[in-house]
Short mmCIF file of C-alpha atoms in Angstrom, two decimals:
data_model
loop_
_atom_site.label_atom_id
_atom_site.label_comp_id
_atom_site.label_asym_id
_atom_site.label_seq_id
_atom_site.Cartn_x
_atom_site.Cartn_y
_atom_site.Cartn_z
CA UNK A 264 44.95 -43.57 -23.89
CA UNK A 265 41.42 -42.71 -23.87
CA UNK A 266 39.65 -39.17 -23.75
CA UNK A 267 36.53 -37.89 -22.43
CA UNK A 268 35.23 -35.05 -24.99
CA UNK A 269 32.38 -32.63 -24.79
CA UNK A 270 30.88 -29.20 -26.36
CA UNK A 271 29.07 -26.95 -25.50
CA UNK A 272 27.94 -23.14 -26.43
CA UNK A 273 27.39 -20.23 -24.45
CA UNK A 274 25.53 -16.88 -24.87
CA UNK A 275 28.14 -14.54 -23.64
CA UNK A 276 31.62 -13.48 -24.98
CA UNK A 277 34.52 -15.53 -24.75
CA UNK A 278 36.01 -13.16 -22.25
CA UNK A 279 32.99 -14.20 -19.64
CA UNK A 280 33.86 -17.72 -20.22
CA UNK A 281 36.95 -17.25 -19.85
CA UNK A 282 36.97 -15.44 -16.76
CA UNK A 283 34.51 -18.26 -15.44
CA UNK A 284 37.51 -20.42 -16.08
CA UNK A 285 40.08 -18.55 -14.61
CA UNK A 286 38.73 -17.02 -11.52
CA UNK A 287 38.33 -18.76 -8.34
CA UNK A 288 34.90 -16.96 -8.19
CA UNK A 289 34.37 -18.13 -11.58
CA UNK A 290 35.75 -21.79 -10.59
CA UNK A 291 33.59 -21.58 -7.55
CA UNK A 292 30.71 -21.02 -9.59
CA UNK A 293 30.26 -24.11 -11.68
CA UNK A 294 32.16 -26.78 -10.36
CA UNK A 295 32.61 -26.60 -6.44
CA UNK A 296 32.30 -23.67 -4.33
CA UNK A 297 35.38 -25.00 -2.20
CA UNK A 298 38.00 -23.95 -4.99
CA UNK A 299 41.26 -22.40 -3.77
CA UNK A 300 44.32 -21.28 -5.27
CA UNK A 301 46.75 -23.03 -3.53
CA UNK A 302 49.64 -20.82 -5.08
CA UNK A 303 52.29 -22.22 -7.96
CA UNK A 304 49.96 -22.35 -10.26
CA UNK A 305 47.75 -24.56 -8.92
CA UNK A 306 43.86 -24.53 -8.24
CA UNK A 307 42.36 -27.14 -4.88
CA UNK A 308 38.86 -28.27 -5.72
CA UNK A 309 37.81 -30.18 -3.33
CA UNK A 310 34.29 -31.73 -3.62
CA UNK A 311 32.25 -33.76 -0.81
CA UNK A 312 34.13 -37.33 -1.70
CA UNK A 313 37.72 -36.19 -2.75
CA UNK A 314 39.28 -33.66 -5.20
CA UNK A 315 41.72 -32.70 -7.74
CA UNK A 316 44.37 -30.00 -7.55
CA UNK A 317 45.05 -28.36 -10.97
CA UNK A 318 48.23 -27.10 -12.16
CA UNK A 319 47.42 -24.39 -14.69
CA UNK A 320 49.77 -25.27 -17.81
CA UNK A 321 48.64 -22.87 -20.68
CA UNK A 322 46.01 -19.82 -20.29
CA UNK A 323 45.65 -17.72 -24.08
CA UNK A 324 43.25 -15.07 -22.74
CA UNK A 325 39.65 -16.01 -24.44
CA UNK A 326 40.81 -19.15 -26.74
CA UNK A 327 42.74 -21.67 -24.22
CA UNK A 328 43.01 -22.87 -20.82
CA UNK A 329 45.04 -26.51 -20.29
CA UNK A 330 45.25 -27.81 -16.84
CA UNK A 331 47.13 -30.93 -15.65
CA UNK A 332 45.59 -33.09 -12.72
CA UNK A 333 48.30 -33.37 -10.29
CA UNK A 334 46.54 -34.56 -6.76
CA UNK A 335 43.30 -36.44 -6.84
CA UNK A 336 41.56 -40.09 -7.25
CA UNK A 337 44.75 -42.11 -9.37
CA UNK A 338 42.99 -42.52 -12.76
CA UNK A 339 43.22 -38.97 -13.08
CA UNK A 340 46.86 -38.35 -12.17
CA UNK A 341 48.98 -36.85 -14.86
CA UNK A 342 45.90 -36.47 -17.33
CA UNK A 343 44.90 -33.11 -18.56
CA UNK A 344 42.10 -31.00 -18.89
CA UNK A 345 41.64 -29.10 -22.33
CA UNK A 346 39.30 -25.65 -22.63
CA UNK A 347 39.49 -24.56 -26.54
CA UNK A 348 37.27 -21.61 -26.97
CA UNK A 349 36.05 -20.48 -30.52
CA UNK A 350 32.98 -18.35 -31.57
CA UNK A 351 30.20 -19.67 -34.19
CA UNK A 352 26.72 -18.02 -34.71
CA UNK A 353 26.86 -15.46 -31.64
CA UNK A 354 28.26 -18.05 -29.21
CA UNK A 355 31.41 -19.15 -27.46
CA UNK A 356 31.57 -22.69 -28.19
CA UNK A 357 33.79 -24.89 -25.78
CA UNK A 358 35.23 -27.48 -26.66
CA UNK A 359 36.12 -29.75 -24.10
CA UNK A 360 38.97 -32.78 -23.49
CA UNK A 361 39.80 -35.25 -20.29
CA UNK A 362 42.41 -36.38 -22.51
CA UNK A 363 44.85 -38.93 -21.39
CA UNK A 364 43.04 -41.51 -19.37
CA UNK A 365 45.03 -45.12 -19.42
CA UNK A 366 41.85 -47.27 -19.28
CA UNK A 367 38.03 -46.65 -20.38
CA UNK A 368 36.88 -47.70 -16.81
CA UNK A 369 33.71 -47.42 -15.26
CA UNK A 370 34.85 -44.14 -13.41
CA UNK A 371 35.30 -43.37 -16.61
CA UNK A 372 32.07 -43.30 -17.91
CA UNK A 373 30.82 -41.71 -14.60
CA UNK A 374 33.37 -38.54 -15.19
CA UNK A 375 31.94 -38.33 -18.46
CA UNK A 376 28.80 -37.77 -17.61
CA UNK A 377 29.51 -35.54 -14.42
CA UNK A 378 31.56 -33.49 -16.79
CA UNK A 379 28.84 -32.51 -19.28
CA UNK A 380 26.66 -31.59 -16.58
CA UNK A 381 29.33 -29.48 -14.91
CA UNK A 382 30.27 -27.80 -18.51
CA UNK A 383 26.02 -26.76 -18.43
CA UNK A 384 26.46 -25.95 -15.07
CA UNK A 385 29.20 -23.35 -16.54
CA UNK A 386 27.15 -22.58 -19.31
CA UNK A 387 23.85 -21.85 -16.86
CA UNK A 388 26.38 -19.77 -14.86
CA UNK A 389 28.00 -17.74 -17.70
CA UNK A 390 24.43 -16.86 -19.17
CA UNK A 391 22.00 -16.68 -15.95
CA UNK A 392 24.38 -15.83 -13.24
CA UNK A 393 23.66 -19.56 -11.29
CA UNK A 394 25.36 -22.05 -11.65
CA UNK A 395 25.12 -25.99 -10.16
CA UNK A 396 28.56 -26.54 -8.19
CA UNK A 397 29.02 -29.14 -5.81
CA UNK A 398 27.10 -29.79 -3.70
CA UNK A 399 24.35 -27.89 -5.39
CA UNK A 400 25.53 -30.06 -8.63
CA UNK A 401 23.10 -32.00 -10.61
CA UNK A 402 23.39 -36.56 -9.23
CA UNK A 403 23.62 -38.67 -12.07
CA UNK A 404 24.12 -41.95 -10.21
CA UNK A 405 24.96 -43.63 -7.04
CA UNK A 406 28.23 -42.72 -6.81
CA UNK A 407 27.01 -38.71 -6.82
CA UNK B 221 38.22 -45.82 -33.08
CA UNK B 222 37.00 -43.95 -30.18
CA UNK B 223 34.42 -44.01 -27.55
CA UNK B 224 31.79 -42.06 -25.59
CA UNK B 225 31.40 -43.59 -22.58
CA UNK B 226 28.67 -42.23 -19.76
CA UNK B 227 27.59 -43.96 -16.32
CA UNK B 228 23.60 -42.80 -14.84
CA UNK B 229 22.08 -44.32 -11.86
CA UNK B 230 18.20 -44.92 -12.06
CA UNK B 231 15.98 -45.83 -8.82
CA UNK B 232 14.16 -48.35 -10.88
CA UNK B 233 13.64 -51.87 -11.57
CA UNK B 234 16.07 -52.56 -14.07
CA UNK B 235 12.98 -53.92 -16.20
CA UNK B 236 11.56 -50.68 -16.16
CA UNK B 237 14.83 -49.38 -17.62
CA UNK B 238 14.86 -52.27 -19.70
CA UNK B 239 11.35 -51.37 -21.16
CA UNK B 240 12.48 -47.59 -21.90
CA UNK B 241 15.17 -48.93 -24.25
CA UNK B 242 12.74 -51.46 -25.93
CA UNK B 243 9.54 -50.17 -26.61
CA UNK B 244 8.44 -47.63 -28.94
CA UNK B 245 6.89 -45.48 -25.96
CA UNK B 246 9.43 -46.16 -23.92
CA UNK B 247 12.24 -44.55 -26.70
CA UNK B 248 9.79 -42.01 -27.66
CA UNK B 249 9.31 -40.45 -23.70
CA UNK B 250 13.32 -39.94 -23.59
CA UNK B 251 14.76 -39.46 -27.02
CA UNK B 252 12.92 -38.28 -29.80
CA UNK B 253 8.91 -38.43 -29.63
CA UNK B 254 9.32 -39.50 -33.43
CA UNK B 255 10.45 -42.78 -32.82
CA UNK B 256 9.07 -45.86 -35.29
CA UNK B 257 9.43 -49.41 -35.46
CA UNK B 258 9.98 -50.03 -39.60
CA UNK B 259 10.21 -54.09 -39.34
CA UNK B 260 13.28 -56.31 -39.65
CA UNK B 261 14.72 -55.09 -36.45
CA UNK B 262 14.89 -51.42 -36.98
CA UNK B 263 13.94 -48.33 -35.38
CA UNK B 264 14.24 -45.09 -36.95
CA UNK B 265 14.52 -41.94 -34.74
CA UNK B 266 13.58 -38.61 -36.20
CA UNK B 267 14.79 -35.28 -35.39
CA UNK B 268 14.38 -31.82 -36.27
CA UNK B 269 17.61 -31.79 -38.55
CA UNK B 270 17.75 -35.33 -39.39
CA UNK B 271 17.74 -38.71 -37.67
CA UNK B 272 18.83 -41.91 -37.42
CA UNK B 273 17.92 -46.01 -37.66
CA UNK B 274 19.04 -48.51 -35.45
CA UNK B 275 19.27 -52.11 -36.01
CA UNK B 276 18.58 -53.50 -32.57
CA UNK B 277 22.09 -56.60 -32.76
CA UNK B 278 21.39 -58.12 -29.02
CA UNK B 279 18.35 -57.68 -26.72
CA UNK B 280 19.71 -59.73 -23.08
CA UNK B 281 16.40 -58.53 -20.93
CA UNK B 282 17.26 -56.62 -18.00
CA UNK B 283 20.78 -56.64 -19.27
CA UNK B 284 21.87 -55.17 -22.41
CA UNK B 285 20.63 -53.69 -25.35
CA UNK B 286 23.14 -53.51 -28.24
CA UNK B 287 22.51 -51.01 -31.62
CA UNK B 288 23.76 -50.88 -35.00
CA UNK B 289 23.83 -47.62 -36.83
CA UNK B 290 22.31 -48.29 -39.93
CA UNK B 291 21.13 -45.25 -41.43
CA UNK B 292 22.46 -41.15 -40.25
CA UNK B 293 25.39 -38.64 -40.54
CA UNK B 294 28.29 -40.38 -41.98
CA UNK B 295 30.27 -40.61 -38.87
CA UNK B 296 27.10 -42.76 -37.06
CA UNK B 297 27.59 -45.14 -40.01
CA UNK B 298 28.56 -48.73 -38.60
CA UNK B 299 29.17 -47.49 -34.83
CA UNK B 300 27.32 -49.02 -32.41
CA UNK B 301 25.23 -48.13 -29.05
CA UNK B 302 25.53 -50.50 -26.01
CA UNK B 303 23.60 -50.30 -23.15
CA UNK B 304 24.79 -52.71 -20.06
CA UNK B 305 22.91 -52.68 -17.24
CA UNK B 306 23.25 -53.58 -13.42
CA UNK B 307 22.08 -53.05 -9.89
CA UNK B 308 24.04 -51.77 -7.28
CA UNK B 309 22.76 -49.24 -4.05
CA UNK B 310 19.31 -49.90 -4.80
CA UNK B 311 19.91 -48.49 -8.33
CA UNK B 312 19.78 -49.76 -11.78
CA UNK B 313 23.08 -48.52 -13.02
CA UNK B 314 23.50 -47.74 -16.97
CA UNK B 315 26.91 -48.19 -18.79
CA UNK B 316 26.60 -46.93 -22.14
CA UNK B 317 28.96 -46.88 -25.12
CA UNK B 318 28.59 -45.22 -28.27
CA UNK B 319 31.51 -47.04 -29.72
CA UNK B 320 33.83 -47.09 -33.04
CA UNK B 321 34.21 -43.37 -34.12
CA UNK B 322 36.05 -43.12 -36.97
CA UNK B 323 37.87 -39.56 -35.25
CA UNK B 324 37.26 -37.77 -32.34
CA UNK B 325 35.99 -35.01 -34.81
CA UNK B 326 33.97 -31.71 -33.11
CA UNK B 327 30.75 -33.84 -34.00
CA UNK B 328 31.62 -36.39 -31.73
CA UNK B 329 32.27 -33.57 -28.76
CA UNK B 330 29.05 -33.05 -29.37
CA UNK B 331 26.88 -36.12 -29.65
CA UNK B 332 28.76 -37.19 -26.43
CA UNK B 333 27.49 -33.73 -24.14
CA UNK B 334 23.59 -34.44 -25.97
CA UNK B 335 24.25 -38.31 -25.14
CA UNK B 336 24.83 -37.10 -21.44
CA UNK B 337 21.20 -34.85 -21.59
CA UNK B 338 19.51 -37.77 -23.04
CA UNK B 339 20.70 -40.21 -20.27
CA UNK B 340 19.23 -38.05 -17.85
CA UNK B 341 16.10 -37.43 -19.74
CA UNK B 342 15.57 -41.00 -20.02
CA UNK B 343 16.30 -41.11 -15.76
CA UNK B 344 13.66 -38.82 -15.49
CA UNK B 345 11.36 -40.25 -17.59
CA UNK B 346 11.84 -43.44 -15.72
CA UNK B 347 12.14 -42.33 -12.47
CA UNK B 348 9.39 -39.19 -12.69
CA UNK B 349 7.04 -40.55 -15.64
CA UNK B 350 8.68 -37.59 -17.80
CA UNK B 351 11.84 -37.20 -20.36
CA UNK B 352 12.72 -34.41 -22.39
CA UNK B 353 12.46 -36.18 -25.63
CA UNK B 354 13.44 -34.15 -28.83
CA UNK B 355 11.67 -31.64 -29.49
CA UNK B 356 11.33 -30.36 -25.89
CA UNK B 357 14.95 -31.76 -25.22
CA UNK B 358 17.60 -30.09 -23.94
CA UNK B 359 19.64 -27.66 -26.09
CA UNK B 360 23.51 -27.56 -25.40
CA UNK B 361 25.19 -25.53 -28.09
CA UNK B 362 24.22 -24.00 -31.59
CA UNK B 363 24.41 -27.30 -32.87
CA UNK B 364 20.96 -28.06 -30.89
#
């Protein structure tokens, strides 16, 4: 098993980040603006090409949000999605984790990058009020 | 031992790419303007808090570019950096690997989210004529 990981720090409280990962307006804000709660738990992103559905596993209120990928592209299936929140030097630091891919495939590498320019996407959000969601988000290559 | 992986997509000649990985100017428009050629196959990269030499293992033009860590923070020590390139939609597509981590310790969260900025800095340096090479680079975190 092989894990994406990323970090990041943000200008604002945790509870702001928090709330920007909890909220469908917060959701909506960063990663795609089509983001519905679907009910049970579970948060529909759905992006241009595709999407994931979320099921929301853990949430401690400004340290930890843990979601599990239950609908989407088949890499992702079953792997979860890690939010640790901590403060250091006046910021809420996130640290990040795709954690449980079975193979380090190329869509691999592409998620990894799309990822850390979602998380400053978040961060832009959290801290400016605008954020880069799909399909205002940022192309790396020439699969988006 | 664990991996950052990333995937970017440059509309570019993939000897244009190529030459951004391999020359002094080309490192220094995307990276860190203090980059410097010491002899016997090493770079050394300069930052504000530190730096880092490279032993350049495997130059296949147009292809791949493969690093040793030489000299750095202890957990660089001995890992290396692999660039593999390829064409596809008109694009020279980067796979990159910044390979054999010791732990996925918070340092390495990090390095992977400022690996991400850098891959796009070196994009737009090749696809615009200008990076955001350290010390105008990107800032993620409190960290840098």
């Amino acid at each position: 098993m092989v894990d994406i990981l990323h970090r990041v720090g943000i200008k604002a409280p945790a509870s702001e980040v928090y709330a920007a990962l909890t909220t469908t307006d917060g959701l909506a804000g960063w990663w795609t603006t089509d983001t519905r709660d679907i009910g049970d738990d579970v948060i529909a992103f759905r992006f241009g090409a595709g999407g994931f559905d979320m099921k929301v596993l853990e949430l401690q209120p400004d340290r930890r949000v843990l979601w599990e990928v239950v609908e989407g592209p088949k890499e992702w299936i079953g792997t979860h999605v890690v939010w640790d929140l901590d403060r250091a030097d006046d910021q809420t630091i996130i640290l990040f984790r795709h954690e449980g891919w079975a193979e380090p495939v190329e869509f691999m590498h592409h998620c990894s990058t799309k990822w850390a320019l979602f998380l400053m996407s978040l961060k832009s959000l959290v801290e400016t009020g605008t954020g880069a969601p799909d399909p205002h988000d940022v192309k790396i290559d020439n699969w988006n």
